[in-house]
Tab-separated table of C-alpha atoms in Angstrom:
chain	number	residue	atom	x	y	z
A	1	MET	CA	0.000	0.000	0.000
A	2	ILE	CA	0.943	3.681	-0.264
A	3	GLU	CA	1.909	4.703	3.275
A	4	ARG	CA	2.836	8.335	2.729
A	5	PHE	CA	2.430	10.968	0.028
A	6	TYR	CA	4.174	14.335	-0.192
A	7	LEU	CA	3.403	17.117	-2.682
A	8	LYS	CA	5.131	20.464	-3.119
A	9	ASP	CA	4.250	23.453	-5.308
A	10	TYR	CA	1.587	22.306	-7.729
A	11	LEU	CA	-1.024	24.790	-8.915
A	12	SER	CA	-3.074	25.788	-5.836
A	13	PHE	CA	-1.160	23.388	-3.517
A	14	LYS	CA	1.929	24.719	-1.752
A	15	GLU	CA	2.724	21.694	0.406
A	16	VAL	CA	0.797	18.542	1.343
A	17	GLU	CA	1.878	15.559	3.389
A	18	LEU	CA	-0.503	12.613	3.900
A	19	GLU	CA	-0.049	9.621	6.176
A	20	LEU	CA	-2.226	6.926	4.596
A	21	SER	CA	-3.890	3.800	5.929
A	22	GLY	CA	-5.102	0.681	4.115
A	23	GLY	CA	-8.646	0.012	3.008
A	24	LEU	CA	-10.926	2.642	1.488
A	25	VAL	CA	-9.416	6.151	1.402
A	26	VAL	CA	-11.960	8.842	0.485
A	27	PHE	CA	-11.269	12.402	-0.695
A	28	THR	CA	-14.089	14.945	-0.584
A	29	GLY	CA	-14.391	18.696	-0.811
A	30	PRO	CA	-16.154	21.479	-2.685
A	31	SER	CA	-15.914	21.629	-6.462
A	32	GLY	CA	-12.683	23.305	-7.583
A	33	SER	CA	-10.893	22.620	-4.290
A	34	GLY	CA	-8.233	20.461	-6.002
A	35	LYS	CA	-9.288	16.833	-5.474
A	36	SER	CA	-8.542	15.728	-9.044
A	37	ILE	CA	-5.290	17.690	-9.008
A	38	LEU	CA	-4.256	15.814	-5.859
A	39	MET	CA	-5.133	12.438	-7.409
A	40	GLU	CA	-3.210	13.373	-10.541
A	41	SER	CA	-0.119	14.259	-8.485
A	42	ILE	CA	-0.230	10.877	-6.700
A	43	LEU	CA	-0.356	9.143	-10.081
A	44	SER	CA	2.480	11.376	-11.287
A	45	SER	CA	4.825	10.057	-8.582
A	46	PHE	CA	4.518	6.636	-10.284
A	47	GLY	CA	4.851	7.890	-13.861
A	48	HIS	CA	1.135	7.289	-14.605
A	49	SER	CA	0.480	10.979	-15.214
A	50	SER	CA	2.440	14.172	-15.746
A	51	CYS	CA	2.261	17.310	-13.670
A	52	ASP	CA	4.363	20.403	-13.027
A	53	ALA	CA	4.756	19.936	-9.271
A	54	SER	CA	8.211	20.592	-7.837
A	55	LEU	CA	7.971	17.262	-6.047
A	56	CYS	CA	5.538	14.321	-5.924
A	57	GLU	CA	6.723	11.571	-3.587
A	58	SER	CA	5.047	8.316	-2.519
A	59	SER	CA	6.385	5.854	0.061
A	60	VAL	CA	5.114	2.317	-0.528
A	61	ALA	CA	5.246	-1.030	1.268
A	62	TRP	CA	5.629	-3.104	-1.897
A	63	GLU	CA	8.046	-5.982	-2.455
A	64	LEU	CA	9.520	-4.681	-5.686
A	65	ASP	CA	11.219	-6.840	-8.292
A	66	THR	CA	13.665	-4.152	-9.428
A	67	GLU	CA	16.640	-6.271	-10.524
A	68	GLU	CA	16.153	-5.778	-14.293
A	69	TYR	CA	16.010	-2.001	-13.754
A	70	GLY	CA	19.232	-1.878	-11.719
A	71	ILE	CA	17.411	-0.406	-8.693
A	72	ASP	CA	17.995	-1.476	-5.094
A	73	SER	CA	14.770	-2.350	-3.254
A	74	ASP	CA	14.068	-1.628	0.417
A	75	ASP	CA	11.437	-2.361	3.062
A	76	ILE	CA	9.839	1.007	2.278
A	77	ASN	CA	10.386	2.133	-1.311
A	78	VAL	CA	10.123	5.793	-2.278
A	79	PHE	CA	8.793	6.724	-5.735
A	80	LYS	CA	9.531	10.295	-6.715
A	81	HIS	CA	8.810	12.734	-9.566
A	82	ILE	CA	10.779	15.992	-9.572
A	83	LYS	CA	10.087	18.810	-12.042
A	84	LYS	CA	12.591	21.618	-12.521
A	85	ASP	CA	13.647	22.350	-16.070
A	86	LYS	CA	12.544	18.837	-16.985
A	87	SER	CA	10.862	15.854	-15.328
A	88	ARG	CA	13.019	13.307	-13.512
A	89	TYR	CA	11.945	10.102	-11.794
A	90	PHE	CA	13.553	8.198	-8.923
A	91	ILE	CA	13.077	5.076	-6.829
A	92	ASN	CA	14.965	5.202	-3.529
A	93	ASN	CA	16.898	8.228	-4.891
A	94	GLN	CA	18.128	6.157	-7.855
A	95	SER	CA	17.313	7.672	-11.235
A	96	ILE	CA	14.936	5.747	-13.492
A	97	SER	CA	13.077	6.515	-16.722
A	98	LYS	CA	9.379	7.399	-16.739
A	99	LYS	CA	8.652	4.304	-18.815
A	100	ALA	CA	10.469	2.028	-16.357
A	101	ILE	CA	8.871	3.530	-13.223
A	102	ASN	CA	5.470	3.260	-14.902
A	103	GLU	CA	6.013	-0.388	-15.873
A	104	LEU	CA	7.267	-1.274	-12.407
A	105	SER	CA	4.364	0.367	-10.574
A	106	LEU	CA	1.755	-1.173	-12.896
A	107	ASN	CA	2.243	-4.440	-11.014
A	108	TYR	CA	0.940	-2.767	-7.862
A	109	LEU	CA	-1.203	0.225	-8.861
A	110	ARG	CA	-4.117	0.631	-11.251
A	111	HIS	CA	-5.946	3.782	-12.207
A	112	LEU	CA	-9.466	2.767	-13.207
A	113	SER	CA	-10.075	5.435	-15.785
A	114	LEU	CA	-13.310	5.753	-17.733
A	115	ARG	CA	-13.909	3.135	-20.387
A	116	ASP	CA	-10.872	1.062	-19.484
A	117	PHE	CA	-11.771	-2.389	-20.814
A	118	SER	CA	-8.719	-4.179	-19.399
A	119	ASP	CA	-10.748	-5.968	-16.692
A	120	PHE	CA	-12.881	-7.504	-19.425
A	121	GLU	CA	-9.955	-8.933	-21.369
A	122	ASN	CA	-10.477	-12.618	-22.046
A	123	GLU	CA	-7.295	-13.601	-20.230
A	124	LYS	CA	-8.396	-11.875	-17.005
A	125	LEU	CA	-11.943	-13.226	-17.103
A	126	LEU	CA	-10.624	-16.748	-17.697
A	127	LEU	CA	-8.263	-16.405	-14.724
A	128	ILE	CA	-11.235	-15.624	-12.460
A	129	LEU	CA	-13.331	-18.443	-13.930
A	130	ASP	CA	-10.452	-20.942	-13.671
A	131	ALA	CA	-9.658	-19.969	-10.078
A	132	ARG	CA	-13.303	-20.600	-9.136
A	133	ALA	CA	-13.400	-23.878	-11.081
A	134	SER	CA	-10.175	-25.063	-9.405
A	135	VAL	CA	-11.948	-25.101	-6.043
A	136	LYS	CA	-14.231	-27.876	-7.320
A	137	ASN	CA	-11.813	-29.478	-9.773
A	138	GLN	CA	-8.485	-30.147	-8.075
A	139	GLU	CA	-6.908	-31.364	-11.337
A	140	LEU	CA	-7.573	-28.148	-13.245
A	141	HIS	CA	-4.345	-26.422	-12.231
A	142	LYS	CA	-2.341	-29.418	-13.474
A	143	VAL	CA	-4.331	-29.526	-16.733
A	144	LYS	CA	-3.699	-25.791	-17.308
A	145	SER	CA	0.010	-26.221	-16.703
A	146	GLU	CA	0.220	-29.217	-19.065
A	147	TYR	CA	-1.824	-27.399	-21.690
A	148	LYS	CA	0.352	-24.281	-21.603
A	149	GLU	CA	3.540	-26.323	-21.904
A	150	ALA	CA	2.124	-28.412	-24.775
A	151	PHE	CA	0.708	-25.358	-26.578
A	152	LEU	CA	3.981	-23.428	-26.449
A	153	GLU	CA	5.851	-26.501	-27.719
A	154	TYR	CA	3.217	-26.917	-30.447
A	155	LYS	CA	3.663	-23.286	-31.548
A	156	ARG	CA	7.439	-23.646	-31.573
A	157	ILE	CA	7.395	-26.841	-33.667
A	158	LYS	CA	4.795	-25.361	-36.034
A	159	LYS	CA	7.047	-22.367	-36.571
A	160	GLU	CA	10.026	-24.622	-37.319
A	161	LEU	CA	7.908	-26.633	-39.743
A	162	SER	CA	6.694	-23.460	-41.450
A	163	VAL	CA	10.290	-22.291	-41.929
A	164	ILE	CA	11.249	-25.657	-43.436
A	165	GLU	CA	8.198	-25.644	-45.723
A	166	ASP	CA	9.136	-22.169	-46.945
A	167	GLU	CA	12.697	-23.322	-47.491
A	168	GLN	CA	11.495	-26.422	-49.295
A	169	LYS	CA	9.665	-24.282	-51.846
A	170	LYS	CA	12.926	-22.668	-52.840
A	171	VAL	CA	15.295	-25.469	-51.800
A	172	VAL	CA	16.567	-26.054	-55.354
A	173	GLU	CA	17.533	-22.419	-55.695
A	174	LEU	CA	19.061	-22.388	-52.205
A	175	LYS	CA	21.059	-25.561	-52.882
A	176	GLU	CA	22.360	-24.114	-56.145
A	177	PHE	CA	23.366	-20.896	-54.411
A	178	ALA	CA	25.104	-22.746	-51.551
A	179	SER	CA	26.942	-24.994	-54.033
A	180	TYR	CA	27.952	-21.960	-56.089
A	181	GLU	CA	29.341	-20.159	-53.014
A	182	ILE	CA	31.269	-23.248	-51.895
A	183	LYS	CA	32.716	-23.819	-55.383
A	184	LYS	CA	33.717	-20.169	-55.721
A	185	ILE	CA	35.789	-20.302	-52.526
A	186	GLU	CA	37.152	-23.785	-53.264
A	187	THR	CA	38.258	-22.650	-56.752
A	188	ILE	CA	40.427	-19.977	-55.191
A	189	ASN	CA	41.339	-22.437	-52.390
A	190	PRO	CA	42.829	-19.799	-50.061
A	191	LYS	CA	45.237	-20.705	-47.260
A	192	ILE	CA	45.337	-18.843	-43.975
A	193	SER	CA	48.095	-16.137	-44.041
A	194	GLU	CA	48.717	-16.816	-47.755
A	195	ASP	CA	47.966	-13.204	-48.609
A	196	ILE	CA	50.591	-11.971	-46.144
A	197	GLU	CA	53.224	-14.296	-47.603
A	198	LEU	CA	52.422	-13.227	-51.171
A	199	LEU	CA	52.631	-9.554	-50.315
A	200	GLU	CA	56.069	-10.209	-48.813
A	201	ILE	CA	57.140	-11.986	-52.022
A	202	LYS	CA	55.778	-9.082	-54.079
A	203	LYS	CA	57.786	-6.687	-51.947
A	204	GLU	CA	60.982	-8.725	-52.424
A	205	LEU	CA	60.387	-9.035	-56.158
A	206	SER	CA	60.129	-5.271	-56.459
A	207	LYS	CA	63.665	-4.862	-55.083
A	208	LYS	CA	65.231	-8.116	-56.404
A	209	GLU	CA	67.457	-6.506	-59.095
A	210	LYS	CA	68.811	-3.886	-56.722
A	211	VAL	CA	69.478	-6.445	-53.990
A	212	LEU	CA	71.305	-8.882	-56.297
A	213	LYS	CA	73.461	-6.054	-57.715
A	214	SER	CA	74.240	-4.897	-54.197
A	215	LEU	CA	75.170	-8.435	-53.085
A	216	LEU	CA	77.544	-8.750	-56.054
A	217	GLN	CA	79.315	-5.547	-55.057
A	218	ALA	CA	79.425	-6.626	-51.408
A	219	ASP	CA	81.288	-9.844	-52.326
A	220	ALA	CA	84.388	-7.714	-53.022
A	221	ILE	CA	84.970	-7.421	-49.274
A	222	PHE	CA	86.058	-11.056	-49.105
A	223	GLU	CA	88.893	-10.470	-51.641
A	224	HIS	CA	90.686	-8.397	-48.996
A	225	GLU	CA	89.917	-10.679	-46.047
A	226	HIS	CA	93.466	-12.235	-46.061
A	227	ALA	CA	95.112	-8.805	-46.022
A	228	VAL	CA	93.157	-7.887	-42.891
A	229	PHE	CA	94.293	-11.077	-41.111
A	230	SER	CA	97.941	-10.327	-42.048
A	231	ALA	CA	97.675	-6.802	-40.655
A	232	LEU	CA	96.178	-8.070	-37.399
A	233	ASP	CA	98.990	-10.631	-37.016
A	234	LEU	CA	101.640	-7.925	-37.484
A	235	LEU	CA	99.902	-5.859	-34.833
A	236	ASP	CA	99.790	-8.880	-32.476
A	237	ILE	CA	95.969	-8.591	-32.357
A	238	ASP	CA	93.817	-11.726	-31.968
A	239	GLY	CA	91.872	-11.905	-35.235
A	240	SER	CA	89.162	-14.286	-34.010
A	241	PHE	CA	86.639	-11.465	-33.666
A	242	PHE	CA	87.213	-10.522	-37.306
A	243	SER	CA	86.946	-14.139	-38.378
A	244	ASP	CA	83.587	-14.518	-36.553
A	245	ALA	CA	82.239	-11.306	-38.034
A	246	MET	CA	83.268	-12.288	-41.568
A	247	ASN	CA	81.754	-15.762	-41.197
A	248	GLU	CA	78.476	-14.284	-39.962
A	249	LEU	CA	78.467	-11.737	-42.803
A	250	ARG	CA	79.231	-14.474	-45.338
A	251	ALA	CA	76.304	-16.539	-44.007
A	252	PHE	CA	73.917	-13.566	-44.223
A	253	LEU	CA	74.942	-12.672	-47.754
A	254	GLU	CA	74.835	-16.276	-48.956
A	255	SER	CA	71.335	-16.712	-47.456
A	256	ALA	CA	70.130	-13.527	-49.107
A	257	GLN	CA	71.746	-14.553	-52.382
A	258	GLU	CA	70.015	-17.934	-52.233
A	259	ARG	CA	66.613	-16.426	-51.300
A	260	PHE	CA	66.649	-13.822	-54.030
A	261	SER	CA	68.081	-16.266	-56.584
A	262	MET	CA	65.042	-18.504	-55.890
A	263	LEU	CA	62.806	-15.620	-56.913
A	264	GLU	CA	64.126	-16.131	-60.448
A	265	GLU	CA	61.751	-19.100	-60.637
A	266	VAL	CA	58.742	-17.076	-59.435
A	267	ASP	CA	56.197	-15.976	-62.032
A	268	VAL	CA	55.537	-12.331	-61.189
A	269	GLU	CA	52.298	-12.255	-63.154
A	270	GLU	CA	51.066	-15.327	-61.319
A	271	VAL	CA	51.830	-13.750	-57.922
A	272	LEU	CA	50.017	-10.538	-58.836
A	273	ASN	CA	46.989	-12.468	-60.128
A	274	ARG	CA	46.876	-14.548	-56.943
A	275	ILE	CA	47.055	-11.416	-54.783
A	276	GLU	CA	44.166	-9.953	-56.811
A	277	GLU	CA	42.110	-13.150	-56.336
A	278	LEU	CA	42.675	-13.154	-52.586
A	279	GLY	CA	41.968	-9.414	-52.431
A	280	GLU	CA	38.613	-9.944	-54.108
A	281	LEU	CA	37.842	-12.708	-51.598
A	282	LYS	CA	38.745	-10.434	-48.687
A	283	ARG	CA	36.629	-7.596	-50.076
A	284	ARG	CA	33.647	-9.943	-50.235
A	285	TYR	CA	34.053	-11.795	-46.927
A	286	GLY	CA	36.328	-9.602	-44.802
A	287	SER	CA	39.292	-11.953	-44.469
A	288	ILE	CA	40.529	-15.371	-45.598
A	289	GLU	CA	39.482	-16.805	-42.219
A	290	GLU	CA	35.957	-15.420	-42.658
A	291	ALA	CA	35.765	-16.755	-46.220
A	292	LEU	CA	36.708	-20.248	-45.022
A	293	ALA	CA	34.180	-20.005	-42.158
A	294	TYR	CA	31.491	-18.930	-44.645
A	295	LYS	CA	32.351	-21.903	-46.859
A	296	GLN	CA	31.931	-24.249	-43.885
A	297	GLU	CA	28.611	-22.578	-43.042
A	298	LYS	CA	27.385	-23.189	-46.596
A	299	ILE	CA	28.552	-26.828	-46.475
A	300	LEU	CA	26.454	-27.356	-43.330
A	301	GLU	CA	23.572	-25.468	-44.950
A	302	LEU	CA	23.778	-27.722	-47.975
A	303	GLN	CA	23.680	-30.775	-45.729
A	304	LYS	CA	20.564	-29.352	-44.054
A	305	TYR	CA	18.861	-28.862	-47.413
A	306	GLU	CA	19.741	-32.398	-48.386
A	307	ASN	CA	18.233	-33.667	-45.091
A	308	ILE	CA	15.200	-31.381	-45.242
A	309	GLU	CA	12.711	-34.096	-46.159
A	310	PHE	CA	13.817	-36.223	-43.236
A	311	THR	CA	13.610	-33.264	-40.816
A	312	LYS	CA	10.245	-32.199	-42.197
A	313	GLY	CA	8.838	-35.691	-41.676
A	314	ASP	CA	9.949	-35.693	-38.031
A	315	LEU	CA	8.413	-32.262	-37.404
A	316	GLU	CA	5.128	-33.196	-39.088
A	317	ALA	CA	4.844	-36.264	-36.872
A	318	ARG	CA	5.573	-34.155	-33.771
A	319	VAL	CA	3.035	-31.486	-34.799
A	320	LYS	CA	0.373	-34.156	-35.295
A	321	GLU	CA	1.116	-35.638	-31.884
A	322	LEU	CA	1.078	-32.227	-30.151
A	323	ASP	CA	-2.039	-31.121	-32.030
A	324	LYS	CA	-3.988	-34.023	-30.549
A	325	LYS	CA	-2.572	-33.431	-27.074
A	326	VAL	CA	-3.321	-29.684	-27.161
A	327	LEU	CA	-6.896	-30.239	-28.364
A	328	ASP	CA	-7.522	-32.905	-25.717
A	329	LEU	CA	-6.225	-30.646	-22.929
A	330	ALA	CA	-8.104	-27.626	-24.317
A	331	SER	CA	-11.309	-29.692	-24.259
A	332	LYS	CA	-10.687	-30.627	-20.610
A	333	LEU	CA	-10.232	-26.935	-19.789
A	334	SER	CA	-13.432	-26.080	-21.621
A	335	LEU	CA	-15.444	-28.741	-19.775
A	336	ALA	CA	-14.251	-27.410	-16.401
A	337	ARG	CA	-15.079	-23.854	-17.454
A	338	TYR	CA	-18.526	-24.709	-18.741
A	339	ALA	CA	-19.215	-26.519	-15.474
A	340	GLU	CA	-18.387	-23.338	-13.524
A	341	LEU	CA	-19.944	-20.833	-15.926
A	342	ASP	CA	-23.464	-20.963	-14.466
A	343	SER	CA	-22.195	-20.313	-10.931
A	344	PHE	CA	-19.937	-17.517	-12.257
A	345	GLY	CA	-22.905	-15.859	-13.949
A	346	LYS	CA	-25.160	-16.176	-10.883
A	347	ASP	CA	-22.567	-14.622	-8.578
A	348	LEU	CA	-21.876	-11.834	-11.061
A	349	ASN	CA	-25.589	-11.077	-11.283
A	350	ARG	CA	-25.848	-11.123	-7.505
A	351	TYR	CA	-23.366	-8.243	-7.416
A	352	LEU	CA	-25.127	-6.534	-10.303
A	353	LYS	CA	-28.423	-6.728	-8.430
A	354	GLU	CA	-26.767	-5.104	-5.405
A	355	LEU	CA	-25.489	-2.426	-7.769
A	356	TYR	CA	-28.961	-1.858	-9.231
A	357	LEU	CA	-27.993	-3.159	-12.643
A	358	ARG	CA	-29.763	-5.488	-15.037
A	359	ASP	CA	-28.636	-9.109	-15.338
A	360	ALA	CA	-25.595	-9.919	-17.401
A	361	ILE	CA	-25.454	-12.754	-19.905
A	362	VAL	CA	-22.168	-14.627	-19.652
A	363	GLU	CA	-21.288	-17.046	-22.446
A	364	ILE	CA	-18.309	-19.022	-23.661
A	365	LYS	CA	-17.678	-19.323	-27.364
A	366	GLU	CA	-14.972	-21.280	-29.109
A	367	SER	CA	-12.118	-19.194	-30.472
A	368	GLU	CA	-8.730	-19.738	-32.017
A	369	LEU	CA	-6.372	-21.706	-29.815
A	370	SER	CA	-4.189	-19.549	-27.602
A	371	VAL	CA	-2.029	-20.075	-24.558
A	372	TYR	CA	-5.263	-19.876	-22.494
A	373	GLY	CA	-7.157	-22.559	-24.407
A	374	LYS	CA	-9.908	-22.319	-27.017
A	375	ASP	CA	-12.456	-20.408	-24.936
A	376	GLU	CA	-13.530	-16.787	-25.128
A	377	ILE	CA	-15.826	-15.302	-22.496
A	378	THR	CA	-18.373	-12.724	-23.628
A	379	ILE	CA	-20.418	-10.560	-21.268
A	380	LYS	CA	-23.471	-8.571	-22.250
A	381	LEU	CA	-25.590	-6.431	-19.930
A	382	ASN	CA	-29.207	-7.384	-20.599
A	383	GLY	CA	-28.178	-8.366	-24.121
A	384	THR	CA	-26.278	-5.114	-24.789
A	385	ASP	CA	-22.600	-5.127	-25.801
A	386	LEU	CA	-20.260	-3.480	-23.288
A	387	GLN	CA	-19.276	-0.822	-25.819
A	388	LYS	CA	-22.876	0.398	-25.920
A	389	ILE	CA	-23.775	0.602	-22.221
A	390	SER	CA	-23.616	3.865	-20.286
A	391	THR	CA	-20.518	4.967	-18.404
A	392	GLY	CA	-22.269	4.500	-15.049
A	393	GLU	CA	-23.336	0.966	-15.966
A	394	PHE	CA	-19.864	0.175	-17.270
A	395	ASN	CA	-18.180	1.315	-14.050
A	396	ARG	CA	-20.550	-0.666	-11.837
A	397	LEU	CA	-20.187	-3.776	-14.007
A	398	ARG	CA	-16.418	-3.449	-13.705
A	399	LEU	CA	-16.776	-3.226	-9.920
A	400	ALA	CA	-18.803	-6.450	-9.957
A	401	ILE	CA	-16.027	-8.189	-11.927
A	402	LEU	CA	-13.414	-6.913	-9.459
A	403	ALA	CA	-15.582	-8.105	-6.579
A	404	LEU	CA	-15.727	-11.598	-8.120
A	405	LYS	CA	-11.968	-11.495	-8.484
A	406	SER	CA	-11.498	-10.445	-4.860
A	407	GLU	CA	-13.406	-13.533	-3.674
A	408	ILE	CA	-10.645	-15.800	-4.917
A	409	MET	CA	-7.692	-13.544	-4.004
A	410	SER	CA	-5.300	-14.875	-1.392
A	411	LYS	CA	-3.061	-11.813	-1.078
A	412	ASP	CA	-3.035	-8.032	-1.208
A	413	GLY	CA	-4.118	-6.795	-4.630
A	414	GLY	CA	-2.278	-3.471	-4.513
A	415	VAL	CA	-3.772	-0.013	-5.032
A	416	LEU	CA	-6.867	1.009	-7.009
A	417	MET	CA	-7.487	4.668	-7.862
A	418	LEU	CA	-10.971	5.725	-9.005
A	419	ASP	CA	-12.288	9.053	-10.242
A	420	GLU	CA	-15.756	9.983	-8.916
A	421	ILE	CA	-17.167	6.510	-9.547
A	422	ASP	CA	-20.423	7.436	-7.786
A	423	ALA	CA	-21.036	10.580	-9.846
A	424	ASN	CA	-24.578	10.988	-11.178
A	425	LEU	CA	-25.870	7.979	-9.198
A	426	SER	CA	-28.961	7.893	-7.043
A	427	GLY	CA	-28.632	7.426	-3.301
A	428	GLU	CA	-29.417	3.706	-3.525
A	429	GLU	CA	-27.001	3.205	-6.419
A	430	SER	CA	-24.306	5.143	-4.588
A	431	MET	CA	-24.755	3.002	-1.459
A	432	SER	CA	-24.508	-0.167	-3.539
A	433	VAL	CA	-21.234	1.045	-5.075
A	434	ALA	CA	-19.960	1.961	-1.615
A	435	LYS	CA	-20.693	-1.526	-0.261
A	436	VAL	CA	-18.891	-3.241	-3.127
A	437	LEU	CA	-15.895	-0.929	-2.756
A	438	LYS	CA	-15.890	-1.669	0.968
A	439	GLN	CA	-15.647	-5.380	0.185
A	440	LEU	CA	-12.883	-4.753	-2.347
A	441	SER	CA	-10.986	-2.709	0.233
A	442	LYS	CA	-10.300	-5.933	2.148
A	443	HIS	CA	-7.904	-6.832	-0.665
A	444	PHE	CA	-7.007	-3.434	-2.152
A	445	GLN	CA	-6.042	-0.006	-0.887
A	446	ILE	CA	-8.608	2.135	-2.731
A	447	PHE	CA	-8.364	5.885	-3.374
A	448	VAL	CA	-11.639	7.452	-4.436
A	449	ILE	CA	-13.023	10.954	-4.927
A	450	SER	CA	-16.661	11.141	-3.908
A	451	HIS	CA	-19.487	13.682	-3.973
A	452	GLN	CA	-22.003	11.322	-2.371
A	453	PRO	CA	-22.590	10.775	1.375
A	454	GLN	CA	-23.009	7.005	1.078
A	455	LEU	CA	-19.554	6.245	-0.308
A	456	THR	CA	-17.946	8.935	1.828
A	457	SER	CA	-19.346	7.373	5.014
A	458	MET	CA	-17.816	4.003	4.083
A	459	GLY	CA	-14.248	5.332	4.086
A	460	ASP	CA	-11.674	3.867	6.442
A	461	GLN	CA	-9.855	7.157	6.089
A	462	HIS	CA	-11.394	10.460	5.047
A	463	PHE	CA	-9.499	13.495	3.754
A	464	LEU	CA	-11.058	16.895	3.117
A	465	VAL	CA	-9.622	18.952	0.277
A	466	TYR	CA	-10.456	22.639	0.687
A	467	LYS	CA	-9.279	26.101	-0.254
A	468	ASP	CA	-8.213	28.937	2.016
A	469	GLY	CA	-8.098	31.903	-0.308
A	470	ASP	CA	-6.294	30.709	-3.424
A	471	GLU	CA	-4.347	27.951	-1.649
A	472	SER	CA	-5.543	24.344	-1.439
A	473	HIS	CA	-5.102	22.272	1.723
A	474	VAL	CA	-5.767	18.683	2.775
A	475	ARG	CA	-6.577	17.439	6.262
A	476	GLU	CA	-7.678	14.131	7.677
A	477	LEU	CA	-11.065	14.254	9.375
A	478	ASP	CA	-12.037	12.784	12.725
A	479	PHE	CA	-15.557	11.496	13.452
A	480	ASP	CA	-17.111	14.878	14.276
A	481	SER	CA	-15.446	16.569	11.301
A	482	ARG	CA	-16.680	13.777	9.051
A	483	VAL	CA	-20.227	14.376	10.262
A	484	GLU	CA	-19.927	18.031	9.250
A	485	GLU	CA	-18.417	17.221	5.832
A	486	ILE	CA	-20.998	14.552	5.006
A	487	ALA	CA	-23.747	16.930	6.156
A	488	ARG	CA	-22.317	19.570	3.776
A	489	ILE	CA	-22.422	17.040	0.933
A	490	ILE	CA	-26.063	16.306	1.776
A	491	SER	CA	-27.415	19.808	2.252
A	492	GLY	CA	-24.859	22.178	0.741
A	493	GLU	CA	-23.065	25.027	2.464
A	494	SER	CA	-26.093	25.794	4.685
A	495	ILE	CA	-25.860	22.664	6.844
A	496	THR	CA	-29.125	21.595	8.471
A	497	GLN	CA	-29.607	19.571	11.640
A	498	GLU	CA	-31.411	16.938	9.585
A	499	ALA	CA	-28.327	16.615	7.386
A	500	ARG	CA	-26.099	16.258	10.451
A	501	GLY	CA	-28.416	13.605	11.836
A	502	PHE	CA	-28.379	11.620	8.582
A	503	ALA	CA	-24.590	11.969	8.343
A	504	LYS	CA	-24.131	10.677	11.874
A	505	GLU	CA	-26.501	7.793	11.163
A	506	LEU	CA	-24.487	6.803	8.072
A	507	LEU	CA	-21.207	6.880	10.009
A	508	ASN	CA	-22.625	4.957	12.967
A	509	LEU	CA	-23.966	2.342	10.574
A	510	GLN	CA	-20.473	2.015	9.162
A	511	VAL	CA	-18.995	1.639	12.679
A	512	ARG	CA	-21.550	-1.064	13.585
A	513	GLU	CA	-20.823	-3.025	10.415
């Protein structure tokens, strides 16, 4: 739940700090006092809305799964929206994008805006129906798990088969292309580092004539070698150092002579053509290593094409096997759902009757297989499609669905935020909405703006939003203050004793219940 909310500098609000309880939290106040602005600022702290407040900050007791966002979680997590030159969002003082903070909080907070059909999505209705059916059918959870696993495997194998069937249609062309690519590389038959060696040979060829001429001139040094030894002897100098140097020089020159003489046998044109071939290969594939890897890839690809019929046969057999299994499990799911459908419809209509609505018709029709089975739930209000019913009817029908959901909930459902859900309702209709919200508040922390005494009296916590001059304020009301506020709602600014009496009666009724 949201335990604390802090707002600073937003329109008519200078500073607001609210300590919040669980259950049903009601905001009332005269028109234009800032109730919707306050609700908007709470949503803004979670990235669900945008506002120009300097600071919107909510402290929540949620067990956050923040690992993928790189945020450290705590026992009390603080969501924050700061607006200076631009909007910035934080969780526990760690910066986070608006999209990420919105996604994260969606697991715990829902704003039930007008005409939001998400509670009527087939997946969510099936989850309620299945949870109810599981109470009577202990095997249903196992069947659902087996079905989901089989369906996902079925989809995966079908996709593989589809790819192979597409490939099969053009397999001749693909085989020809793979063979062509392999042959092209094999024709050149490159060796790793061959290009480097050839470039070195090309370099040596370019200077061969100069080197050989230079070596011939250098040989003259050996003609005077004996004279040097004679001079060293006369000087009584050990000539071994000169002997070693001359032997090493002789070896170097002979090696160079041999290497460059061998180049006489090299066909220069052939070397240049080979370098050009390898260069073209490198331009196409990046390097000789990459060309050889690509060739191996095409060899394996060719093998796959040659084995495609065998692979296709295996996949077709597996698809047939999974198709039967998926349909059998889907039928078991459908039987369990049909068995529970009548009870589901009766309980839904029980809530609708409390909410002064006509009966709903709940049906299951067969649809395309999905991860949830082959069933689609449709709901009509007295035969009218949901898109065509009034906003008031839609909101109360949605409350009935949420009430059904709350019956099978085993843990806290998070936070629900509603905008004037009892607007334009009669007193009886407003009381019916209040009672359903009171039941929901056992599983949800609910924030609601109300202009009706019935819903207001049901609040576990009641805040008055009011203006003093041009500045808006919020204060929590005690019992006596609530009597006065509810009396104002009943009779207007000129509060009558009858209104006070009715207000007190409503609150006492709430205390007794």
